[in-house]
């Protein structure tokens, strides 16, 4: 089976590509490298001893996509390609809609033209907005609070419409909670450009001495210690969820929407102390004002994923921290080598 992985050089894409290769899939990675380096795929090749067909291209460009589909018989697409920074999406909404929504339109059109109608899409827990309660189930009300989230919701709705118009489509919408961690080799991991927005890379860069201290955004939330609670999920568990989705897709009728989370919520302070324990390093922090748009608690009900995909997250918070630390320590500058 040949799988096209858009955005496959990125954080989640590279880990998924690795598992796909290990499971015997033929993999084509299609990436514009706007937020990734081809080095991630070189390392995946080294780790697996297998070749990846790596194609530089942009999902917004029909010709780039056509070149792939006219040469290869693609059985299914895992669609990671997208921009993902919430703050940036507020400043540059059109760029986000053009990339994430228009890019997906182009992708689906070219897929349909070539008779490929199976797609696994990277959605996000952000589509639940500020949930009325936790744990979050797939049938909770959906709304977005920023252009990034809206782009995910729009694509979800678009893919549902595509299925309604043509029942040959098979669609899996995977709503990720908070991906963290890295491959246990320490060879691939998350490589944010500039100052990280997300908690885990910020903690890791603080522990390694690249940042002076962590600002904890608010300690007055209605949570066990006042700091925000999230469902952190190891990226390798997440990648395995994609393999399960691919196994399911062949027998699927319609659109399947699944949360990928652990079901366990940890606070910012829980994460800081787990990281300190795993790394043996101090993570200095200060309490700062709340970050606008943040919510108190967000964690998944992972029951449906277990039921329909036979998948559940296995890796502990300790493994998430240890693996992040190994990656950070071995690659203090990510994939960029310093001379
Ligand atoms: P990432 O930025 O590391 O990976 C995205 C990849 O897509 C990058 O390699 C980038 O170069 C590529 N890309 C972007 N636009 C492209 C385009 N127009 N054409 C071709 N390639 C393009 O991000 P990630 O963390 O691996 O996220 C993967 C997907 O999962 C994204 O769609 C993201 O929105 C979604 N997601 C991520 C998180 C998270 O916290 N990491 C949470 C929920 C959902
Ligand atoms: C962010 C995105 C969300 C996306 C999710 C997973 C925002 C507003 N939301 O959410 O759309 O789906 O990542 O990628 O960016 N924190 C600190 N200090 C920091 C960084 C974070 O205290 O320097 C806290 C936050 O307030 C939050 C927790 O750590 O309580 C996790 O933050 P983060 O990693 O940014 O993830 P989300 O807020 O869940």
Tab-separated table of C-alpha atoms and ligand atoms in Angstrom:
chain	number	residue	atom	x	y	z
A	1	UNK	CA	0.000	0.000	0.000
A	2	UNK	CA	1.342	3.413	-0.971
A	3	UNK	CA	0.669	6.298	1.374
A	4	UNK	CA	1.231	9.941	0.541
A	5	UNK	CA	2.155	11.887	3.668
A	6	UNK	CA	1.698	15.628	3.194
A	7	UNK	CA	3.729	17.603	5.716
A	8	UNK	CA	5.652	14.399	6.379
A	9	UNK	CA	8.917	16.168	7.212
A	10	UNK	CA	7.280	17.970	10.154
A	11	UNK	CA	7.073	16.966	13.794
A	12	UNK	CA	4.163	14.510	13.766
A	13	UNK	CA	4.638	13.618	10.091
A	14	UNK	CA	8.234	12.438	10.526
A	15	UNK	CA	7.313	10.151	13.445
A	16	UNK	CA	4.380	8.739	11.488
A	17	UNK	CA	6.550	8.218	8.400
A	18	UNK	CA	8.993	6.241	10.516
A	19	UNK	CA	6.269	3.914	11.808
A	20	UNK	CA	4.753	3.523	8.342
A	21	UNK	CA	8.114	2.421	6.952
A	22	UNK	CA	8.648	0.033	9.835
A	23	UNK	CA	5.222	-1.473	9.130
A	24	UNK	CA	6.052	-2.073	5.471
A	25	UNK	CA	4.118	0.736	3.767
A	26	UNK	CA	5.491	2.480	0.700
A	27	UNK	CA	5.751	6.120	1.714
A	28	UNK	CA	5.876	9.307	-0.321
A	29	UNK	CA	6.560	12.419	1.726
A	30	UNK	CA	5.353	15.675	0.194
A	31	UNK	CA	6.481	18.828	1.986
A	32	UNK	CA	7.229	22.443	1.107
A	33	UNK	CA	9.717	22.663	4.020
A	34	UNK	CA	8.096	25.937	5.089
A	35	UNK	CA	8.293	24.672	8.680
A	36	UNK	CA	10.577	21.652	8.456
A	37	UNK	CA	13.921	20.410	7.272
A	38	UNK	CA	14.648	17.516	4.903
A	39	UNK	CA	17.118	16.420	7.581
A	40	UNK	CA	14.209	14.888	9.560
A	41	UNK	CA	13.533	12.493	6.692
A	42	UNK	CA	17.215	11.712	6.225
A	43	UNK	CA	17.253	10.644	9.867
A	44	UNK	CA	14.088	8.583	9.433
A	45	UNK	CA	15.796	6.785	6.554
A	46	UNK	CA	18.822	6.119	8.707
A	47	UNK	CA	16.735	4.841	11.612
A	48	UNK	CA	14.670	2.511	9.447
A	49	UNK	CA	17.260	1.590	6.810
A	50	UNK	CA	14.583	2.312	4.191
A	51	UNK	CA	14.242	4.922	1.479
A	52	UNK	CA	11.606	7.595	1.491
A	53	UNK	CA	10.406	9.128	-1.698
A	54	UNK	CA	10.772	12.758	-0.617
A	55	UNK	CA	9.139	15.344	-2.852
A	56	UNK	CA	9.403	19.069	-2.331
A	57	UNK	CA	6.076	20.619	-3.222
A	58	UNK	CA	3.245	22.818	-2.032
A	59	UNK	CA	-0.313	21.579	-1.552
A	60	UNK	CA	-1.551	24.928	-2.847
A	61	UNK	CA	0.063	24.197	-6.209
A	62	UNK	CA	-1.981	21.843	-8.335
A	63	UNK	CA	0.922	21.064	-10.624
A	64	UNK	CA	3.095	19.955	-7.705
A	65	UNK	CA	0.366	17.574	-6.609
A	66	UNK	CA	-0.421	16.341	-10.110
A	67	UNK	CA	3.207	15.394	-10.618
A	68	UNK	CA	2.974	13.040	-7.650
A	69	UNK	CA	-0.371	11.464	-8.504
A	70	UNK	CA	0.420	11.019	-12.194
A	71	UNK	CA	3.598	9.077	-11.420
A	72	UNK	CA	2.528	7.096	-8.339
A	73	UNK	CA	-0.567	5.100	-7.559
A	74	UNK	CA	-1.436	6.530	-4.163
A	75	UNK	CA	-3.824	4.411	-2.094
A	76	UNK	CA	-4.347	6.826	0.795
A	77	UNK	CA	-3.240	10.246	2.004
A	78	UNK	CA	-2.314	11.254	5.524
A	79	UNK	CA	-2.682	15.010	5.453
A	80	UNK	CA	-0.487	16.801	7.985
A	81	UNK	CA	0.538	19.785	5.843
A	82	UNK	CA	-0.654	22.974	7.444
A	83	UNK	CA	0.311	26.037	9.422
A	84	UNK	CA	-0.304	25.681	13.154
A	85	UNK	CA	0.607	28.792	15.166
A	86	UNK	CA	-2.493	30.244	16.798
A	87	UNK	CA	-1.093	33.763	17.412
A	88	UNK	CA	0.256	33.997	13.878
A	89	UNK	CA	-3.131	32.931	12.513
A	90	UNK	CA	-4.752	35.892	14.269
A	91	UNK	CA	-2.262	38.253	12.619
A	92	UNK	CA	-2.318	36.588	9.204
A	93	UNK	CA	-5.738	34.947	8.834
A	94	UNK	CA	-5.741	34.893	5.041
A	95	UNK	CA	-2.421	33.090	4.939
A	96	UNK	CA	-3.872	30.435	7.234
A	97	UNK	CA	-7.102	30.035	5.260
A	98	UNK	CA	-5.188	29.933	1.994
A	99	UNK	CA	-2.715	27.340	3.196
A	100	UNK	CA	-4.871	25.134	5.391
A	101	UNK	CA	-8.235	25.396	3.641
A	102	UNK	CA	-7.442	26.240	-0.017
A	103	UNK	CA	-4.472	23.855	0.070
A	104	UNK	CA	-6.754	21.036	1.211
A	105	UNK	CA	-9.248	21.885	-1.559
A	106	UNK	CA	-6.479	21.497	-4.142
A	107	UNK	CA	-5.325	18.267	-2.557
A	108	UNK	CA	-8.793	16.700	-2.550
A	109	UNK	CA	-9.483	17.758	-6.124
A	110	UNK	CA	-6.270	16.209	-7.405
A	111	UNK	CA	-6.884	13.086	-5.283
A	112	UNK	CA	-10.368	12.664	-6.783
A	113	UNK	CA	-9.080	13.216	-10.325
A	114	UNK	CA	-6.705	10.299	-9.772
A	115	UNK	CA	-9.220	8.024	-8.062
A	116	UNK	CA	-7.666	8.305	-4.593
A	117	UNK	CA	-10.466	8.973	-2.112
A	118	UNK	CA	-9.070	7.927	1.254
A	119	UNK	CA	-7.777	10.618	3.583
A	120	UNK	CA	-6.707	10.864	7.219
A	121	UNK	CA	-6.789	14.491	8.337
A	122	UNK	CA	-4.916	16.179	11.210
A	123	UNK	CA	-7.533	18.021	13.182
A	124	UNK	CA	-7.156	19.361	16.687
A	125	UNK	CA	-8.841	19.508	20.065
A	126	UNK	CA	-8.956	23.236	19.394
A	127	UNK	CA	-12.249	22.564	17.507
A	128	UNK	CA	-13.967	22.096	20.901
A	129	UNK	CA	-13.249	25.736	21.850
A	130	UNK	CA	-13.805	26.123	25.600
A	131	UNK	CA	-15.595	22.831	26.406
A	132	UNK	CA	-18.487	22.937	28.894
A	133	UNK	CA	-17.048	19.937	30.720
A	134	UNK	CA	-14.242	17.384	30.624
A	135	UNK	CA	-13.380	14.734	29.516
A	136	UNK	CA	-14.214	15.765	25.960
A	137	UNK	CA	-16.204	13.426	23.725
A	138	UNK	CA	-16.338	13.594	19.947
A	139	UNK	CA	-19.980	14.715	19.917
A	140	UNK	CA	-19.343	17.844	22.012
A	141	UNK	CA	-20.307	21.189	20.426
A	142	UNK	CA	-17.711	22.582	18.050
A	143	UNK	CA	-16.502	26.124	17.721
A	144	UNK	CA	-13.285	27.900	17.066
A	145	UNK	CA	-11.818	30.917	18.794
A	146	UNK	CA	-9.144	31.846	16.232
A	147	UNK	CA	-8.426	31.512	12.494
A	148	UNK	CA	-6.216	28.432	12.982
A	149	UNK	CA	-9.023	26.612	14.780
A	150	UNK	CA	-11.556	27.816	12.214
A	151	UNK	CA	-9.369	26.491	9.393
A	152	UNK	CA	-9.453	23.041	11.059
A	153	UNK	CA	-13.227	23.205	11.507
A	154	UNK	CA	-13.718	24.336	7.910
A	155	UNK	CA	-11.669	21.432	6.593
A	156	UNK	CA	-13.570	18.969	8.791
A	157	UNK	CA	-16.870	20.285	7.430
A	158	UNK	CA	-15.563	20.358	3.896
A	159	UNK	CA	-14.496	16.721	4.088
A	160	UNK	CA	-17.916	15.741	5.444
A	161	UNK	CA	-19.542	17.532	2.482
A	162	UNK	CA	-17.187	15.795	0.070
A	163	UNK	CA	-18.333	12.428	1.418
A	164	UNK	CA	-21.998	13.430	1.137
A	165	UNK	CA	-21.416	14.305	-2.527
A	166	UNK	CA	-19.520	11.092	-3.282
A	167	UNK	CA	-19.800	8.090	-0.985
A	168	UNK	CA	-16.610	6.545	-2.356
A	169	UNK	CA	-14.678	8.906	-0.068
A	170	UNK	CA	-13.342	7.488	3.171
A	171	UNK	CA	-12.392	10.130	5.694
A	172	UNK	CA	-10.846	9.897	9.148
A	173	UNK	CA	-10.712	13.116	11.158
A	174	UNK	CA	-8.206	12.761	13.993
A	175	UNK	CA	-8.471	15.377	16.718
A	176	UNK	CA	-5.137	15.515	18.491
A	177	UNK	CA	-4.788	16.769	22.032
A	178	UNK	CA	-1.283	18.028	23.001
A	179	UNK	CA	1.491	16.152	21.172
A	180	UNK	CA	4.832	16.088	23.012
A	181	UNK	CA	7.891	13.857	23.228
A	182	UNK	CA	10.181	12.511	20.569
A	183	UNK	CA	11.365	9.227	19.105
A	184	UNK	CA	13.290	7.243	21.723
A	185	UNK	CA	16.464	7.423	19.587
A	186	UNK	CA	16.659	11.186	20.166
A	187	UNK	CA	17.207	11.553	16.408
A	188	UNK	CA	13.869	13.115	15.480
A	189	UNK	CA	11.695	15.468	17.501
A	190	UNK	CA	9.955	18.817	17.601
A	191	UNK	CA	12.000	21.662	16.156
A	192	UNK	CA	10.052	24.899	16.608
A	193	UNK	CA	11.378	27.962	14.848
A	194	UNK	CA	12.037	30.959	17.090
A	195	UNK	CA	10.561	31.187	20.562
A	196	UNK	CA	8.315	28.186	21.210
A	197	UNK	CA	4.618	28.918	21.792
A	198	UNK	CA	3.889	25.527	23.287
A	199	UNK	CA	4.728	24.440	26.802
A	200	UNK	CA	6.889	21.351	26.329
A	201	UNK	CA	9.465	22.793	23.895
A	202	UNK	CA	9.676	25.893	26.080
A	203	UNK	CA	10.377	23.778	29.170
A	204	UNK	CA	12.984	21.747	27.249
A	205	UNK	CA	14.766	24.859	25.963
A	206	UNK	CA	14.765	26.316	29.476
A	207	UNK	CA	16.253	23.115	30.914
A	208	UNK	CA	18.999	23.123	28.289
A	209	UNK	CA	19.815	26.761	29.061
A	210	UNK	CA	18.528	28.371	25.857
A	211	UNK	CA	15.787	30.267	27.746
A	212	UNK	CA	16.216	31.945	31.093
A	213	UNK	CA	12.897	30.921	32.638
A	214	UNK	CA	9.453	29.641	31.851
A	215	UNK	CA	6.507	31.996	32.242
A	216	UNK	CA	3.536	30.090	33.602
A	217	UNK	CA	0.454	31.708	32.142
A	218	UNK	CA	-1.836	31.985	35.143
A	219	UNK	CA	-2.098	30.150	38.465
A	220	UNK	CA	-5.685	31.050	39.261
A	221	UNK	CA	-7.566	28.592	37.042
A	222	UNK	CA	-10.124	26.231	38.473
A	223	UNK	CA	-7.725	23.252	38.449
A	224	UNK	CA	-5.981	21.202	41.156
A	225	UNK	CA	-3.052	23.662	41.437
A	226	UNK	CA	-4.411	26.705	39.586
A	227	UNK	CA	-2.368	26.183	36.392
A	228	UNK	CA	-3.823	25.051	33.047
A	229	UNK	CA	-4.530	21.339	32.561
A	230	UNK	CA	-3.965	19.572	29.224
A	231	UNK	CA	-3.903	16.084	27.767
A	232	UNK	CA	-0.268	15.583	26.722
A	233	UNK	CA	0.194	12.660	24.359
A	234	UNK	CA	3.462	11.104	23.250
A	235	UNK	CA	4.050	11.736	19.542
A	236	UNK	CA	4.860	8.054	18.936
A	237	UNK	CA	1.496	7.034	20.423
A	238	UNK	CA	-0.100	9.643	18.186
A	239	UNK	CA	1.739	8.287	15.150
A	240	UNK	CA	0.465	4.802	16.000
A	241	UNK	CA	-3.074	6.204	15.983
A	242	UNK	CA	-2.522	7.113	12.314
A	243	UNK	CA	-1.509	3.565	11.456
A	244	UNK	CA	-4.663	2.308	13.145
A	245	UNK	CA	-6.697	4.834	11.158
A	246	UNK	CA	-5.127	3.558	7.922
A	247	UNK	CA	-5.959	-0.030	8.842
A	248	UNK	CA	-9.535	1.053	9.470
A	249	UNK	CA	-9.958	3.179	6.376
A	250	UNK	CA	-10.246	0.300	3.904
A	251	UNK	CA	-13.415	-0.994	5.574
A	252	UNK	CA	-14.783	2.423	6.428
A	253	UNK	CA	-18.109	3.735	5.236
A	254	UNK	CA	-18.134	7.493	5.493
A	255	UNK	CA	-16.486	9.847	7.918
A	256	UNK	CA	-14.959	8.774	11.223
A	257	UNK	CA	-14.095	11.402	13.820
A	258	UNK	CA	-11.821	10.350	16.670
A	259	UNK	CA	-10.071	12.020	19.602
A	260	UNK	CA	-6.433	11.060	20.036
A	261	UNK	CA	-5.563	11.769	23.635
A	262	UNK	CA	-4.653	9.851	26.770
A	263	UNK	CA	-7.645	10.831	28.885
A	264	UNK	CA	-5.281	12.082	31.575
A	265	UNK	CA	-4.914	15.792	32.387
A	266	UNK	CA	-1.689	17.288	33.721
A	267	UNK	CA	-1.165	20.861	34.883
A	268	UNK	CA	1.720	23.143	33.899
A	269	UNK	CA	3.286	22.608	37.326
A	270	UNK	CA	2.879	18.817	36.961
A	271	UNK	CA	4.770	19.026	33.663
A	272	UNK	CA	7.540	21.159	35.143
A	273	UNK	CA	8.147	18.741	37.992
A	274	UNK	CA	7.942	15.664	35.718
A	275	UNK	CA	10.477	17.259	33.393
A	276	UNK	CA	12.818	18.166	36.248
A	277	UNK	CA	12.661	14.580	37.467
A	278	UNK	CA	13.296	13.081	34.020
A	279	UNK	CA	16.127	15.470	33.109
A	280	UNK	CA	17.744	16.104	36.471
A	281	UNK	CA	17.708	19.805	35.527
A	282	UNK	CA	16.011	22.698	37.226
A	283	UNK	CA	13.352	24.535	35.207
A	284	UNK	CA	13.185	28.060	36.623
A	285	UNK	CA	9.769	29.660	36.273
A	286	UNK	CA	7.694	32.678	37.200
A	287	UNK	CA	3.962	33.093	37.386
A	288	UNK	CA	2.776	35.426	34.623
A	289	UNK	CA	-0.681	36.703	33.630
A	290	UNK	CA	-3.058	34.351	31.812
A	291	UNK	CA	-2.502	34.015	28.050
A	292	UNK	CA	-5.447	35.372	26.126
A	293	UNK	CA	-7.606	32.631	24.613
A	294	UNK	CA	-6.372	29.930	27.018
A	295	UNK	CA	-8.799	27.609	28.748
A	296	UNK	CA	-8.552	25.980	32.184
A	297	UNK	CA	-8.886	22.311	31.315
A	298	UNK	CA	-8.779	20.236	28.168
A	299	UNK	CA	-8.508	16.470	28.101
A	300	UNK	CA	-9.981	13.737	25.987
A	301	UNK	CA	-12.366	10.924	26.518
A	302	UNK	CA	-10.293	8.351	24.625
A	303	UNK	CA	-13.001	5.647	24.761
A	304	UNK	CA	-14.166	5.971	21.156
A	305	UNK	CA	-10.601	5.621	19.804
A	306	UNK	CA	-10.291	2.401	21.778
A	307	UNK	CA	-13.624	1.165	20.487
A	308	UNK	CA	-13.334	1.984	16.783
A	309	UNK	CA	-9.588	1.961	16.192
A	310	UNK	CA	-8.454	-0.470	18.892
A	311	UNK	CA	-5.943	2.210	19.841
A	312	UNK	CA	-4.917	3.698	23.136
A	313	UNK	CA	-1.972	5.790	24.255
A	314	UNK	CA	0.607	3.764	26.155
A	315	UNK	CA	3.462	6.062	27.015
A	316	UNK	CA	3.712	7.719	30.417
A	317	UNK	CA	4.393	11.339	31.307
A	318	UNK	CA	7.876	10.203	32.342
A	319	UNK	CA	8.588	8.784	28.865
A	320	UNK	CA	7.231	11.994	27.296
A	321	UNK	CA	9.699	14.038	29.358
A	322	UNK	CA	12.664	11.661	29.015
A	323	UNK	CA	12.284	11.440	25.242
A	324	UNK	CA	11.866	15.198	24.862
A	325	UNK	CA	14.963	15.714	26.970
A	326	UNK	CA	17.056	13.216	24.990
A	327	UNK	CA	16.088	14.924	21.730
A	328	UNK	CA	16.736	18.413	23.175
A	329	UNK	CA	20.076	17.430	24.676
A	330	UNK	CA	21.344	15.756	21.522
A	331	UNK	CA	20.000	18.485	19.239
A	332	UNK	CA	20.113	21.793	21.118
A	333	UNK	CA	19.631	23.594	17.794
A	334	UNK	CA	17.107	21.183	16.361
A	335	UNK	CA	17.946	20.077	12.837
A	336	UNK	CA	20.136	23.131	12.256
A	337	UNK	CA	23.778	22.360	12.758
A	338	UNK	CA	25.959	25.092	14.173
A	339	UNK	CA	29.335	25.581	12.621
B	1	LIG	P1	4.755	20.891	11.618
B	1	LIG	O1	4.759	22.336	11.284
B	1	LIG	O2	5.963	20.317	12.239
B	1	LIG	O3	4.412	20.040	10.312
B	1	LIG	C1	3.622	20.541	9.267
B	1	LIG	C2	4.364	20.287	7.986
B	1	LIG	O4	3.594	20.758	6.875
B	1	LIG	C3	5.712	21.017	7.923
B	1	LIG	O5	6.701	20.073	7.566
B	1	LIG	C4	5.529	22.071	6.842
B	1	LIG	O6	6.735	22.334	6.154
B	1	LIG	C5	4.462	21.418	5.972
B	1	LIG	N1	3.611	22.344	5.212
B	1	LIG	C6	2.929	23.408	5.676
B	1	LIG	N2	2.246	23.987	4.673
B	1	LIG	C7	2.500	23.275	3.549
B	1	LIG	C8	2.094	23.379	2.211
B	1	LIG	N3	1.315	24.381	1.787
B	1	LIG	N4	2.520	22.450	1.324
B	1	LIG	C9	3.336	21.443	1.725
B	1	LIG	N5	3.779	21.313	2.993
B	1	LIG	C10	3.357	22.222	3.894
B	1	LIG	O7	3.464	20.620	12.524
B	1	LIG	P2	3.017	19.323	13.297
B	1	LIG	O8	3.055	19.640	14.725
B	1	LIG	O9	3.729	18.139	12.797
B	1	LIG	O10	1.492	19.283	12.871
B	1	LIG	C11	1.029	18.489	11.801
B	1	LIG	C12	-0.466	18.739	11.623
B	1	LIG	O11	-1.134	18.429	12.831
B	1	LIG	C13	-0.815	20.182	11.304
B	1	LIG	O12	-1.869	20.175	10.363
B	1	LIG	C14	-1.286	20.732	12.630
B	1	LIG	O13	-2.200	21.780	12.469
B	1	LIG	C15	-1.940	19.518	13.235
B	1	LIG	N6	-1.960	19.573	14.705
B	1	LIG	C16	-0.803	19.768	15.381
B	1	LIG	C17	-0.823	19.865	16.771
B	1	LIG	C18	0.446	20.121	17.533
B	1	LIG	O14	0.360	20.560	18.662
B	1	LIG	N7	1.624	19.850	17.009
B	1	LIG	C19	-2.044	19.725	17.449
B	1	LIG	C20	-3.199	19.491	16.724
B	1	LIG	C21	-3.168	19.427	15.344
B	2	LIG	C1	-2.120	25.344	21.950
B	2	LIG	C2	-2.960	26.039	20.924
B	2	LIG	C3	-4.010	25.079	20.404
B	2	LIG	C4	-3.374	23.798	19.870
B	2	LIG	C5	-2.546	23.188	20.994
B	2	LIG	C6	-1.825	21.929	20.584
B	2	LIG	C7	-2.920	28.369	21.716
B	2	LIG	C8	-3.719	29.490	22.286
B	2	LIG	N1	-3.574	27.208	21.547
B	2	LIG	O1	-2.953	25.030	23.000
B	2	LIG	O2	-4.753	25.668	19.375
B	2	LIG	O3	-4.364	22.904	19.443
B	2	LIG	O4	-1.567	24.151	21.421
B	2	LIG	O5	-0.798	22.262	19.708
B	2	LIG	O6	-1.761	28.528	21.366
B	2	LIG	N2	1.874	27.520	28.979
B	2	LIG	C9	2.606	28.255	29.876
B	2	LIG	N3	3.760	28.852	29.444
B	2	LIG	C10	4.215	28.730	28.166
B	2	LIG	C11	3.460	27.962	27.247
B	2	LIG	C12	2.286	27.378	27.683
B	2	LIG	O7	2.228	28.389	31.034
B	2	LIG	O8	5.264	29.301	27.825
B	2	LIG	C13	0.635	26.840	29.441
B	2	LIG	C14	-0.628	27.279	28.729
B	2	LIG	O9	-1.195	28.381	29.357
B	2	LIG	C15	-1.453	25.989	28.825
B	2	LIG	C16	-0.426	24.869	28.786
B	2	LIG	O10	0.805	25.465	29.174
B	2	LIG	O11	-2.118	25.953	30.071
B	2	LIG	C17	-0.268	24.238	27.419
B	2	LIG	O12	-0.009	25.257	26.468
B	2	LIG	P1	0.321	24.925	24.940
B	2	LIG	O13	1.412	23.947	24.861
B	2	LIG	O14	0.504	26.231	24.221
B	2	LIG	O15	-0.980	24.183	24.415
B	2	LIG	P2	-2.527	24.649	24.435
B	2	LIG	O16	-2.744	25.847	25.244
B	2	LIG	O17	-3.328	23.459	24.784
